[in-house]
Coordinates of C-alpha atoms and ligand atoms in Angstrom, one line a residue:
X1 CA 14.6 11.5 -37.9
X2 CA 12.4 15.0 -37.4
X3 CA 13.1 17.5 -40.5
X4 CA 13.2 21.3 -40.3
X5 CA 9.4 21.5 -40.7
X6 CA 8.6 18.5 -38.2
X7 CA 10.6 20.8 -36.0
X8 CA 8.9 23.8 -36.0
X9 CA 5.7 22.7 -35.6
X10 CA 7.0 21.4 -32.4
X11 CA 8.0 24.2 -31.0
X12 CA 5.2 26.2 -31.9
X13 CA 3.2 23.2 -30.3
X14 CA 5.5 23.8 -27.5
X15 CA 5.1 27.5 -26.9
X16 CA 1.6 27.5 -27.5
X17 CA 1.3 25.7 -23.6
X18 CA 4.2 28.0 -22.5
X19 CA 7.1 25.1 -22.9
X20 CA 9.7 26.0 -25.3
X21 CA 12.2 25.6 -22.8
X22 CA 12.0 22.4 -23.4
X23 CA 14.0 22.5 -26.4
X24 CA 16.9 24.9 -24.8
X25 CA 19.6 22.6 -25.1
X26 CA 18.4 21.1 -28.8
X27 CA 21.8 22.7 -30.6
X28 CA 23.9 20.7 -28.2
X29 CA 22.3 17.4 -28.2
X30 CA 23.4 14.4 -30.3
X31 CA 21.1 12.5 -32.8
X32 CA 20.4 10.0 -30.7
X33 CA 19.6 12.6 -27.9
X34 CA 17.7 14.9 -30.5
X35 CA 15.4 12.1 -30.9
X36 CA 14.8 10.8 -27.7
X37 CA 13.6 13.9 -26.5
X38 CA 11.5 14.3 -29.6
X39 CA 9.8 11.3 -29.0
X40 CA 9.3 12.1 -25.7
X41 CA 7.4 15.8 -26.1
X42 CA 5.5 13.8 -28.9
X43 CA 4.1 11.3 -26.5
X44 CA 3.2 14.5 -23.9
X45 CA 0.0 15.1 -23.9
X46 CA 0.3 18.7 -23.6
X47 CA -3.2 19.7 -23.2
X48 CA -3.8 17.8 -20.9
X49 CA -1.2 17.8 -18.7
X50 CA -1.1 21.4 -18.5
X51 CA -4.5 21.0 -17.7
X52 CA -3.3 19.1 -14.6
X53 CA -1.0 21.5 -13.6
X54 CA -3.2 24.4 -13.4
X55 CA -6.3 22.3 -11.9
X56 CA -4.4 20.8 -9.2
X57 CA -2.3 24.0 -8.1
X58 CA -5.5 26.2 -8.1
X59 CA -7.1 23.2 -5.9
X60 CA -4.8 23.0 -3.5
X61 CA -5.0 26.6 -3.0
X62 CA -8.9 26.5 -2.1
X63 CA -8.2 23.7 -0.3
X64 CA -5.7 24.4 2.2
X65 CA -8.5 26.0 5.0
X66 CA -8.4 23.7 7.6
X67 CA -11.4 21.5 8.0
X68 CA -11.5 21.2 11.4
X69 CA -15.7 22.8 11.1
X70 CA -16.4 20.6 8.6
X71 CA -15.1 17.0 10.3
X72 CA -17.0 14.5 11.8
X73 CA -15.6 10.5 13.2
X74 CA -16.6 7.9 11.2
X75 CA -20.1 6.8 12.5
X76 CA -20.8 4.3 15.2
X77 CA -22.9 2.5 13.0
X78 CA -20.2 1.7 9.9
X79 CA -17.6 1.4 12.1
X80 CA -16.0 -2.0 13.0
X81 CA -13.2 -3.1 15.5
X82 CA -11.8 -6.4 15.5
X83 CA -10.8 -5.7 19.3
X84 CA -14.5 -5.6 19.6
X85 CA -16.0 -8.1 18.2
X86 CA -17.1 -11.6 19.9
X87 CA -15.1 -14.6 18.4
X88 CA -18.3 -15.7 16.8
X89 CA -18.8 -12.8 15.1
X90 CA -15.4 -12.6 13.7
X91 CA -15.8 -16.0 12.6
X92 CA -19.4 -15.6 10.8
X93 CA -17.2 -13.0 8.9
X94 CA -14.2 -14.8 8.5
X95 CA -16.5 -17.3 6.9
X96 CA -18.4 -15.2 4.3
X97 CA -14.6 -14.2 3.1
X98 CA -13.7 -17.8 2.9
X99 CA -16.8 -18.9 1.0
X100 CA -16.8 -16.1 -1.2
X101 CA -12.6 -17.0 -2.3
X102 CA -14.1 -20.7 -2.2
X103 CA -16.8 -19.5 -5.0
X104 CA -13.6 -17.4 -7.0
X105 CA -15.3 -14.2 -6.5
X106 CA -12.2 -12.5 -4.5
X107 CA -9.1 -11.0 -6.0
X108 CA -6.1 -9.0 -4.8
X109 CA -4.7 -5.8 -6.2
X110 CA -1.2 -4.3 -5.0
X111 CA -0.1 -1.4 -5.4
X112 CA 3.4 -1.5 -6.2
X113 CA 4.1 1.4 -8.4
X114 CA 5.9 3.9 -6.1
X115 CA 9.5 4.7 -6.4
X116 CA 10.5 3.9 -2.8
X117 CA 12.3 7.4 -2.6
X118 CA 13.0 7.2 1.1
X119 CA 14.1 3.2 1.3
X120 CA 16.7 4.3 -1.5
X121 CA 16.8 1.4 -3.6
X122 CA 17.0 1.2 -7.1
X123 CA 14.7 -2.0 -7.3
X124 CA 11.0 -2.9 -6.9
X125 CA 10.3 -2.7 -3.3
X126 CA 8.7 -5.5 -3.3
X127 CA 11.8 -7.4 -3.7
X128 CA 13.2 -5.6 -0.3
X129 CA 14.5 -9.2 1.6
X130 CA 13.9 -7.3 5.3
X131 CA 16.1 -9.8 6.7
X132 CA 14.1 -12.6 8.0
X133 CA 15.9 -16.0 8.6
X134 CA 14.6 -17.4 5.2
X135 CA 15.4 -14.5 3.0
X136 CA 11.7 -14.0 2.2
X137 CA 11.0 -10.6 -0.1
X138 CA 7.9 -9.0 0.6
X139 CA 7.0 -10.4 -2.8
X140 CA 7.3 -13.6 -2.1
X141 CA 5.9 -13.3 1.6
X142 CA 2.6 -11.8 -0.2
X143 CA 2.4 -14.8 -2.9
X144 CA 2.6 -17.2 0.0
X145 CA -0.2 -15.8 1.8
X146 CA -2.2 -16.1 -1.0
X147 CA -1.5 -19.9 -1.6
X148 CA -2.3 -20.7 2.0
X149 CA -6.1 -18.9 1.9
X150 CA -6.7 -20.5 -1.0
X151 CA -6.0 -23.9 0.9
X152 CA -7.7 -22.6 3.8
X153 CA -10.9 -21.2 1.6
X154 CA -10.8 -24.7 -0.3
X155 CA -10.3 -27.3 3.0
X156 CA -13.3 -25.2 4.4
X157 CA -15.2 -25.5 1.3
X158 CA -14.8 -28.7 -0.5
X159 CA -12.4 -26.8 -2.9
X160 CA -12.5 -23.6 -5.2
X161 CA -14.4 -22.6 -7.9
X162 CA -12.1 -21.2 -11.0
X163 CA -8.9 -20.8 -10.8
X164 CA -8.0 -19.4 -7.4
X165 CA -7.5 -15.5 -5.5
X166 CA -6.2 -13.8 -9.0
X167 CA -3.3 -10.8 -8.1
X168 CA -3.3 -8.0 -9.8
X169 CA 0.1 -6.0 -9.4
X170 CA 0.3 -2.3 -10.2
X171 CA 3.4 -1.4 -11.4
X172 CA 5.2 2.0 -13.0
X173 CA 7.6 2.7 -15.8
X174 CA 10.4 1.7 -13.5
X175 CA 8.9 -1.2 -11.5
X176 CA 7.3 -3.6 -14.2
X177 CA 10.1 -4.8 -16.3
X178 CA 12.0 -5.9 -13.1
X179 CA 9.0 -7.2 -11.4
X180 CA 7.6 -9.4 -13.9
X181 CA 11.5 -11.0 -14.1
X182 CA 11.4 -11.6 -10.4
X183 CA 8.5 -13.6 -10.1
X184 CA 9.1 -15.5 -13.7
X185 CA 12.9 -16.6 -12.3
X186 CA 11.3 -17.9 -9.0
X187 CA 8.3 -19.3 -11.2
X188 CA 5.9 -17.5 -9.7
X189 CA 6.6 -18.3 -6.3
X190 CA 3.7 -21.2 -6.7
X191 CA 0.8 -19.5 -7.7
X192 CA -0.6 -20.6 -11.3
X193 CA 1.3 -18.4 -14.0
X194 CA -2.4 -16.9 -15.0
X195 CA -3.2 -15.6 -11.8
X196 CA -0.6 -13.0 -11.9
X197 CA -1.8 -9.9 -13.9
X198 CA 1.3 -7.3 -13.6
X199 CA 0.3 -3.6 -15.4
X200 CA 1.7 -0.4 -15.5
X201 CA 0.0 2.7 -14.3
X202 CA 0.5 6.2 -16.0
X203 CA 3.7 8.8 -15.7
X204 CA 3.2 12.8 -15.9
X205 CA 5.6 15.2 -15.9
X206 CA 7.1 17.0 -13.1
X207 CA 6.3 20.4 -12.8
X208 CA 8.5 24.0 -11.5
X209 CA 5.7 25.9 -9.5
X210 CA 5.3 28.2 -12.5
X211 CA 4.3 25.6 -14.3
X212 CA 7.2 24.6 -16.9
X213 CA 7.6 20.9 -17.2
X214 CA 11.4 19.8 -15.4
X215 CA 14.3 18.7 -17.6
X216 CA 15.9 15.8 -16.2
X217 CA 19.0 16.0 -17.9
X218 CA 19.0 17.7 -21.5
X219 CA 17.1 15.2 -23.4
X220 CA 14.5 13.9 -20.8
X221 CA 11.8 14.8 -19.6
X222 CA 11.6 14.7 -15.7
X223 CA 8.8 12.3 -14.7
X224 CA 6.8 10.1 -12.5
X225 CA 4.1 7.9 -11.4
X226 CA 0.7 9.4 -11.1
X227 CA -0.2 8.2 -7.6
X228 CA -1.7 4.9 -6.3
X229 CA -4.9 6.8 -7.4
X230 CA -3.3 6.2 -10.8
X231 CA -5.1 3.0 -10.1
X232 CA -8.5 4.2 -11.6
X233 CA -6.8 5.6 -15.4
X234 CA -5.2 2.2 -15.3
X235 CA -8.0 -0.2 -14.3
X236 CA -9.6 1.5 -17.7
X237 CA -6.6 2.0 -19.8
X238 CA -5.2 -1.2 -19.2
X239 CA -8.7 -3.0 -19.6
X240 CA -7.6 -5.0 -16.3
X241 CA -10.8 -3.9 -14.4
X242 CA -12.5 -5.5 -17.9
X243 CA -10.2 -8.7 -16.8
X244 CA -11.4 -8.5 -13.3
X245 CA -14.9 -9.2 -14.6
X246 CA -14.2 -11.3 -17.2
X247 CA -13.2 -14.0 -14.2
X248 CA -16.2 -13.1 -12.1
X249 CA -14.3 -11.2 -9.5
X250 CA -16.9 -9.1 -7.7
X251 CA -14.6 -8.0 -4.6
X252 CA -11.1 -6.5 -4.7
X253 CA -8.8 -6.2 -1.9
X254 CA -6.3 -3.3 -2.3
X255 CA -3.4 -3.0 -0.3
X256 CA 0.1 -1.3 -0.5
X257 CA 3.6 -3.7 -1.1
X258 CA 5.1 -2.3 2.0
X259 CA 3.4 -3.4 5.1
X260 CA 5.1 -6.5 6.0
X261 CA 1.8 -7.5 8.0
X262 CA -0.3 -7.3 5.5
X263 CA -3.4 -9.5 5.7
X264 CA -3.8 -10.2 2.1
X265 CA -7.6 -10.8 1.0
X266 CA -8.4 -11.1 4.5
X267 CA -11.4 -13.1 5.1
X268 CA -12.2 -11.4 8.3
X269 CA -12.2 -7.9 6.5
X270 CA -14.0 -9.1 3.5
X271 CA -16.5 -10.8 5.3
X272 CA -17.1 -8.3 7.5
X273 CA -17.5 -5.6 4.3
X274 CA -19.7 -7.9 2.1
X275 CA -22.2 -8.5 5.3
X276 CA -22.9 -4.5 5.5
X277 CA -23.2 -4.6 1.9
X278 CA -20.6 -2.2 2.0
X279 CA -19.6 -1.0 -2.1
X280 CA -16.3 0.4 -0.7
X281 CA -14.2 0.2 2.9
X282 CA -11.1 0.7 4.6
X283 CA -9.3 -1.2 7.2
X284 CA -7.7 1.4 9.8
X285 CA -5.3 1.1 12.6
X286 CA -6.3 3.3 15.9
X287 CA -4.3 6.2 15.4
X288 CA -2.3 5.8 18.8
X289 CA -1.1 9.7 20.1
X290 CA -2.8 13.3 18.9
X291 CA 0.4 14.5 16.9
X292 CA 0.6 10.9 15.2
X293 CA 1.5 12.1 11.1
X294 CA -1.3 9.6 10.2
X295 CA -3.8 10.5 7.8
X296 CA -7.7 9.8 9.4
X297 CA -10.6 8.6 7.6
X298 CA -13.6 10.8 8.6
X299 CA -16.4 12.4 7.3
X300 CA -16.1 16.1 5.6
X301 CA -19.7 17.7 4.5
X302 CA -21.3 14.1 5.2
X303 CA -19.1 12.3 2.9
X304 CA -16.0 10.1 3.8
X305 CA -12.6 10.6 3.3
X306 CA -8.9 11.0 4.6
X307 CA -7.7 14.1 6.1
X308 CA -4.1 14.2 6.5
X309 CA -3.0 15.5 10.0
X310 CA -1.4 18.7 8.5
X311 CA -4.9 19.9 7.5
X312 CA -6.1 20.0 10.6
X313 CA -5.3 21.8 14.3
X314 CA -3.8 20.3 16.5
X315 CA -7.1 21.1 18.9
X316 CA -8.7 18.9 16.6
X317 CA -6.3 16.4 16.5
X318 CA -6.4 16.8 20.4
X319 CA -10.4 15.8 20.5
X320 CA -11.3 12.7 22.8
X321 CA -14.4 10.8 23.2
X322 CA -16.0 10.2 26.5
X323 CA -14.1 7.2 26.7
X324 CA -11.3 8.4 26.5
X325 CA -10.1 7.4 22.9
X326 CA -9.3 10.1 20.3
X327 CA -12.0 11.5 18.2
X328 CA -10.5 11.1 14.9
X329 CA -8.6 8.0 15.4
X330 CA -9.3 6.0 12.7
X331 CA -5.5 6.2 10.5
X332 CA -5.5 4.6 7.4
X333 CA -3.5 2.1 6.6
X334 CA -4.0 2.1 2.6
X335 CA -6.4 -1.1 3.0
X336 CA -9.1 -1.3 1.0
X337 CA -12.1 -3.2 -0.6
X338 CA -14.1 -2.7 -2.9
X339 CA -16.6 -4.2 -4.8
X340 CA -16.1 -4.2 -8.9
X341 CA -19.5 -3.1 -9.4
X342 CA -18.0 0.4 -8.1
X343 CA -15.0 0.4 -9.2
X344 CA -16.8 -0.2 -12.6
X345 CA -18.9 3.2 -11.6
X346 CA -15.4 5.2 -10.6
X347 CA -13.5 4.4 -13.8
X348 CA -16.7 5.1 -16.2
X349 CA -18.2 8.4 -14.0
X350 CA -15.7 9.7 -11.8
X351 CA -12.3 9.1 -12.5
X352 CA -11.5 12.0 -14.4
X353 CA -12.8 14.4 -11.8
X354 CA -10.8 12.9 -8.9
X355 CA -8.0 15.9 -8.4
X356 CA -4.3 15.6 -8.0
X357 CA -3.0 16.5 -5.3
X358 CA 0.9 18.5 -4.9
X359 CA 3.5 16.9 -3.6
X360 CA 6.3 19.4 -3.6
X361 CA 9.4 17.4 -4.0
X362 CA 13.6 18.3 -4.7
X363 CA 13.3 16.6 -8.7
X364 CA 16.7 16.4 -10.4
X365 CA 17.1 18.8 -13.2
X366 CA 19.3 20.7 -15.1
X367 CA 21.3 24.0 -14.5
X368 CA 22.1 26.1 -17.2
X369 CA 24.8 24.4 -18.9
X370 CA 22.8 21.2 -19.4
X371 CA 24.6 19.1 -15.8
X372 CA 22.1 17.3 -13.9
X373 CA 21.7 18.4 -10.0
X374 CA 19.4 17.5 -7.2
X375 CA 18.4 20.8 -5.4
X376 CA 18.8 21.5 -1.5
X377 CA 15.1 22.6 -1.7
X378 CA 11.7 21.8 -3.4
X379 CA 12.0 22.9 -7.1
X380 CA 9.0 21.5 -8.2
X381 CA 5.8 19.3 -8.2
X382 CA 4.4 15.4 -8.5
X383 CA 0.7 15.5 -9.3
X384 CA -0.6 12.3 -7.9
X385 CA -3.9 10.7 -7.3
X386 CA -4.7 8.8 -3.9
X387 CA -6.2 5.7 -4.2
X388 CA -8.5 6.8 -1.2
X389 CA -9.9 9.5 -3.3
X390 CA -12.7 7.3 -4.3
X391 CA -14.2 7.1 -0.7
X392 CA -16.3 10.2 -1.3
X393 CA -18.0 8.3 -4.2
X394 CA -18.9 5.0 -1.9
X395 CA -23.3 5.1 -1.7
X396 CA -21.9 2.2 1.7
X397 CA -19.0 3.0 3.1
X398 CA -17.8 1.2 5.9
X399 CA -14.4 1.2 8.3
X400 CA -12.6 -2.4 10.1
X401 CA -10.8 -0.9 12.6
X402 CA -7.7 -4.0 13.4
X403 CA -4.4 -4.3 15.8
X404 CA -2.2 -2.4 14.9
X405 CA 0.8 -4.8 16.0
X406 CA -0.6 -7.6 14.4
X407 CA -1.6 -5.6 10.8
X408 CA 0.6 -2.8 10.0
X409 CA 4.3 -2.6 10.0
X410 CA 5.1 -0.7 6.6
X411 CA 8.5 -0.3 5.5
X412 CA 9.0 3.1 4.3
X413 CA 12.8 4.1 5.7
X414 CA 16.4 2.8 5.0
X415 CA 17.6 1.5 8.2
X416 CA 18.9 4.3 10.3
X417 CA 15.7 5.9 10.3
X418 CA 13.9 6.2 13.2
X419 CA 10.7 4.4 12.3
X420 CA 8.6 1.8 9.7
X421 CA 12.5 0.4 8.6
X422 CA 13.7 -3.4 7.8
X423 CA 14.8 -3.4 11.3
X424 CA 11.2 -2.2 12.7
X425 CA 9.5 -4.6 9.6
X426 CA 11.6 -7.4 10.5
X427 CA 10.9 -7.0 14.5
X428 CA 7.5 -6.7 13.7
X429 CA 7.1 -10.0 12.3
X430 CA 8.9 -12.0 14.8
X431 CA 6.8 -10.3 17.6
X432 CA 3.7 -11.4 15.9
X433 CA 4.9 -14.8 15.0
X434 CA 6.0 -15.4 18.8
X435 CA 2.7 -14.7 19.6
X436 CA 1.5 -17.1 17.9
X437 CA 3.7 -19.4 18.7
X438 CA 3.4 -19.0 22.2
X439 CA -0.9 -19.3 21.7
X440 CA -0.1 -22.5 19.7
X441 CA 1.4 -23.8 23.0
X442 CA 5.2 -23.6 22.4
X443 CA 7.6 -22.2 25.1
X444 CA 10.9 -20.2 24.1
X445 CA 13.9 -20.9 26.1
X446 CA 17.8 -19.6 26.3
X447 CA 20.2 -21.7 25.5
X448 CA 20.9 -22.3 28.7
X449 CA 17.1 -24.2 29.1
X450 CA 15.6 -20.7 31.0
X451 CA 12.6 -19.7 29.9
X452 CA 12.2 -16.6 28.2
X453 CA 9.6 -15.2 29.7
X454 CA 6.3 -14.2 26.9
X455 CA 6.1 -10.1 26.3
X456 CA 3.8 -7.9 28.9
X457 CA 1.7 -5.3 26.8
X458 CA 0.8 -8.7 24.3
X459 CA -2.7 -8.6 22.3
X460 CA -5.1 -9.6 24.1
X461 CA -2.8 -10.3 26.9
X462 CA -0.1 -13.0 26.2
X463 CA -0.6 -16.8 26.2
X464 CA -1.5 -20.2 27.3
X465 CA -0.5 -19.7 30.9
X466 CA 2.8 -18.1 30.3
X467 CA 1.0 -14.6 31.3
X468 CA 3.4 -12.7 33.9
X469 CA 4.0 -8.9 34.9
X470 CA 6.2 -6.8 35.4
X471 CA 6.8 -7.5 39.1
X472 CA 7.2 -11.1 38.7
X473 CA 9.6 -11.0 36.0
X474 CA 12.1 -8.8 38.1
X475 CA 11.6 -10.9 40.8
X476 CA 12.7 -14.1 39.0
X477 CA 15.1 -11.9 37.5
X478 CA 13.8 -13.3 33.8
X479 CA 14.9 -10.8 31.1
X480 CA 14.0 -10.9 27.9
X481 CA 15.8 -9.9 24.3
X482 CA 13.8 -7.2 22.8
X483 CA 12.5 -9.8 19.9
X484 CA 13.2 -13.8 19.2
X485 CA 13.9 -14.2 16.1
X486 CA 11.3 -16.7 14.7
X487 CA 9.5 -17.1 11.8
X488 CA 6.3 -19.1 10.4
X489 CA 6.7 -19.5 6.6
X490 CA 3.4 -18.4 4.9
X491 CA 2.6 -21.6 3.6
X492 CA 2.1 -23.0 7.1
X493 CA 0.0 -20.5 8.8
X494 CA -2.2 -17.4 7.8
X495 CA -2.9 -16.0 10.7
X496 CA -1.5 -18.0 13.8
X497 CA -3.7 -21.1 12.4
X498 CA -2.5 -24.9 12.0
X499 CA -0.1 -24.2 14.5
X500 CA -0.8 -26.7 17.4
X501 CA 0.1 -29.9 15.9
X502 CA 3.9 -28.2 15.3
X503 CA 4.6 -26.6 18.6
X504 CA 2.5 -27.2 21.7
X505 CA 4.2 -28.2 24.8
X506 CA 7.5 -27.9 22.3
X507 CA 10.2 -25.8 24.2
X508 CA 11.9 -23.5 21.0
X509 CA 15.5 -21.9 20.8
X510 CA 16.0 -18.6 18.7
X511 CA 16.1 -18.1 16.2
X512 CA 13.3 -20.8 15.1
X513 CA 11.5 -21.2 12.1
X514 CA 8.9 -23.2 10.6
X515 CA 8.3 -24.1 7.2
X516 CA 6.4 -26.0 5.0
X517 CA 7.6 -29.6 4.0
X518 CA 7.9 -28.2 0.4
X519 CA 10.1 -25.6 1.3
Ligands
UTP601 P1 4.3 5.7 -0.7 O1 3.5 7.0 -0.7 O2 4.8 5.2 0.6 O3 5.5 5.8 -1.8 O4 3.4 4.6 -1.4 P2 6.7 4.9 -2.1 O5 6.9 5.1 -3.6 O6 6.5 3.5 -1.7 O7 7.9 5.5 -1.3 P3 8.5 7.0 -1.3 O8 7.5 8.0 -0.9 O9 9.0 7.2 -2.8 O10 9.7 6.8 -0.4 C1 2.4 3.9 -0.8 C2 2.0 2.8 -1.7 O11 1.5 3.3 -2.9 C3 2.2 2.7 -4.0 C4 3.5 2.3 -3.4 O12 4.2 1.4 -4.3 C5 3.2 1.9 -2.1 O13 2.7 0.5 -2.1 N1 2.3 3.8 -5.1 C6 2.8 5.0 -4.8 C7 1.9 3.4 -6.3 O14 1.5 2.3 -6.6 N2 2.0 4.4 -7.3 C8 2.4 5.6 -7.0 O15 2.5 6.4 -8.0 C9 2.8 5.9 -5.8

């Protein structure tokens, strides 16, 4: 326990960066309290942190003209579309990305250390169950898909080299513990125990906009993650980019744990990177209406980036090409890949002059007699880091432009809310995996043997000779339930593959699923 003396020097430490505060409540607090919050200002690296603050808020300041001079689309010339490209092409990719998992050169990295304010639970996101007929989490949906491209990289390929696609899981102060339990009680859903590499990135303290670091309650220290661009401190301080080399990795995928969609590793994108020789890309939905909140990746000054929509006009937003197709449409979807080789360069060079950015938020603190209350407005700041931040850096940057219906479905809402929920995440899926179904050959029908007739604005139209329109529907009087419920475990199909032998010419009631014979 601190003495007199070891408590002095605190506080002079303290009010030497203008946080003595800190220590308001110190007469009130019991042992126990008196050294928890001790140990916490010891661990505070007050130099730096205060650093933070002041670098970040005077950056945002600068930074806030809007851009709209300065932007220009991503060029013609770096910029893939899946829509686009002839099935040949797309499978000369899709086979570099197999060979190169065959030859163990691919690994995963999630990011999984957000607090999942908006969803509102108290537990790793990652272990949201959305709902689907088997219970899957989004965990356990993601460590599936892994286990089938390995199969599919290795059947291709006469096997793998190593020991598989290793996944690395970022993880915060609050999500680690939890997670590594999860996948331990459920022995790791599969995948070999040593693939899973589960760290923790960094915390700072919460700021007011004067600069004074936020009591939680009297003894703690309000804090949180520092960003999925927390990624780049971690990679070094964890030593897990050192692990990433140490197994002959050479190319990451990075993806966020909320999109339900999410192609993990995907050989198409991969492939289609590591023939441009690309050191860095980003797999983008097209953004679909001008007021859209969806951050763009573009060029600023000649070098790529994101720009949010709020820091640009809405005449810019507004821009269309010739075609017809907006200017800046290329939203980001947090999907990225990168080669180790720069994300060696970032972590060594760069990563400590990537900037925070604010994110002004209602943090729980204290009034004045020490009782914890969440304010009606923003008290305070976050500083975090964007894992995007690291575009500007790229010497090959390139951009895989994908459907949105069949890629992106993030869950970001409680149910309720009017968009990206476990209602939207869970519809989602079965639309896809209907597709699929139907191109496998299968039929849906009512219980009373109709047919339900396929969905009209489908990818790439709908299926198999089950294609109708609008007219002949209401003229057979066919309706249609806004989803089927159906479901394709993981460990069956990647990507609508290996579906044939199970369903064509097969008529299918909802809900329907299909699983592996292990399951
Ligand atoms: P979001 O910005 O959607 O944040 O994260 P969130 O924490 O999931 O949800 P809210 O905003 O609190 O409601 C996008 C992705 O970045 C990860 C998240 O886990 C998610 O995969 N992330 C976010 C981190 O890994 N670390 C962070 O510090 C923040």
């Amino acid at each position: 326990m601190m003495n007199g003396a070891e408590l002095e020097i605190l506080e002079a430490r303290l009010s030497s960066f203008g946080q003595q505060h800190l220590l308001q409540f110190w007469p009130q607090l019991s042992p126990a309290e008196r050294k928890e919050l001790f140990d916490e200002i010891l661990n505070l690296k007050l130099e730096e942190v205060t650093q933070f603050f002041k670098r970040t808020m005077s950056f945002s300041s600068t930074d806030q003209k809007k851009l709209d001079d300065r932007l220009q689309p991503v060029a013609d010339d770096v910029y893939g579309s899946a829509l686009r490209t002839n099935e040949d092409k797309l499978e000369l990719y899709e086979n570099i990305g197999l060979r190169e998992i065959a030859n163990g050169t691919v690994g995963v990295l999630l990011l999984a250390g957000g607090q999942g304010t908006r969803l509102g639970v108290s537990y790793p996101k990652g272990m949201y169950n959305v709902g689907l007929p088997s219970q899957k989490t989004l965990y356990q949906i993601q460590a599936e898909r892994i286990r089938r491209l390995e199969t599919l990289a290795s059947e291709k390929f006469n096997g793998i080299k190593g020991n598989g696609i290793p996944w690395y899981i970022m993880t915060s102060e609050h999500t680690k513990e939890p997670t590594l339990d999860y996948f331990a009680k459920h022995n790791y859903f599969g995948l070999k125990r040593e693939n899973l590499v589960v760290f923790e990135q960094g915390m700072l303290p919460c700021f007011t906009f004067d600069g004074k670091i936020i009591l939680e309650t009297k003894s703690k220290i309000s804090k949180s993650p520092d960003g999925n661009g927390g990624l780049y401190r971690a990679l070094r301080e964890k030593k897990i980019l050192d692990d990433v080399e140490r197994r002959g990795i050479q190319y990451l995928h990075v993806y966020c744990v909320d999109n339900i969609l999410v192609k993990m590793a995907d050989p198409v994108f991969m492939g289609f990177a590591i023939s441009k020789g690309a050191d860095c890309a980003a797999k983008t939905v097209e953004k679909t209406f001008p007021e859209e909140a969806v951050g763009v990746v573009c060029k600023v000054d000649g070098k790529y980036r994101v720009v949010e929509y709020s820091e640009i006009t809405l005449n810019t937003a507004k821009r269309r090409n010739d075609d017809g197709r907006l200017t800046f449409s290329a939203g980001n979807i947090c999907n990225h890949f990168f080669t180790t080789e720069f994300l060696r360069n970032i972590i060594d060079n760069e990563e400590n002059s990537l900037m925070h950015h604010v994110a002004k938020k209602k943090i729980p603190t204290v009034d004045e007699n020490g009782k914890t209350f969440v304010p009606s407005a923003p008290n305070g700041i976050k500083m975090e880091k964007f894992v995007f931040d690291v575009f500007q850096c790229s010497k090959n940057f390139v951009v895989w432009d994908v459907v949105r219906d069949e890629e992106f479905s993030p869950l970001k809402n409680a149910d309720g809310a009017a968009k990206d929920t476990p209602t939207t995440a869970r519809h989602d899926l079965y639309t896809l995996h209907e597709r699929f179904l139907r191109k496998a050959g299968a039929v849906f029908v009512n219980k009373d043997k109709s047919i339900i007739p396929p969905l009209l604005n489908g990818l790439n139209g709908t299926t198999n000779g089950q294609e109708a329109n609008n007219n002949d529907i209401e003229k057979c009087g066919m309706k249609r339930p806004e989803v089927i419920v159906c479901e394709i475990s993981p460990l069956v199909s990647y990507s609508g593959e290996n579906l044939e032998h199970f369903v064509a010419g097969k008529t299918l009631c909802q809900p329907f699923t299909l699983r592996a014979p292990e399951e």
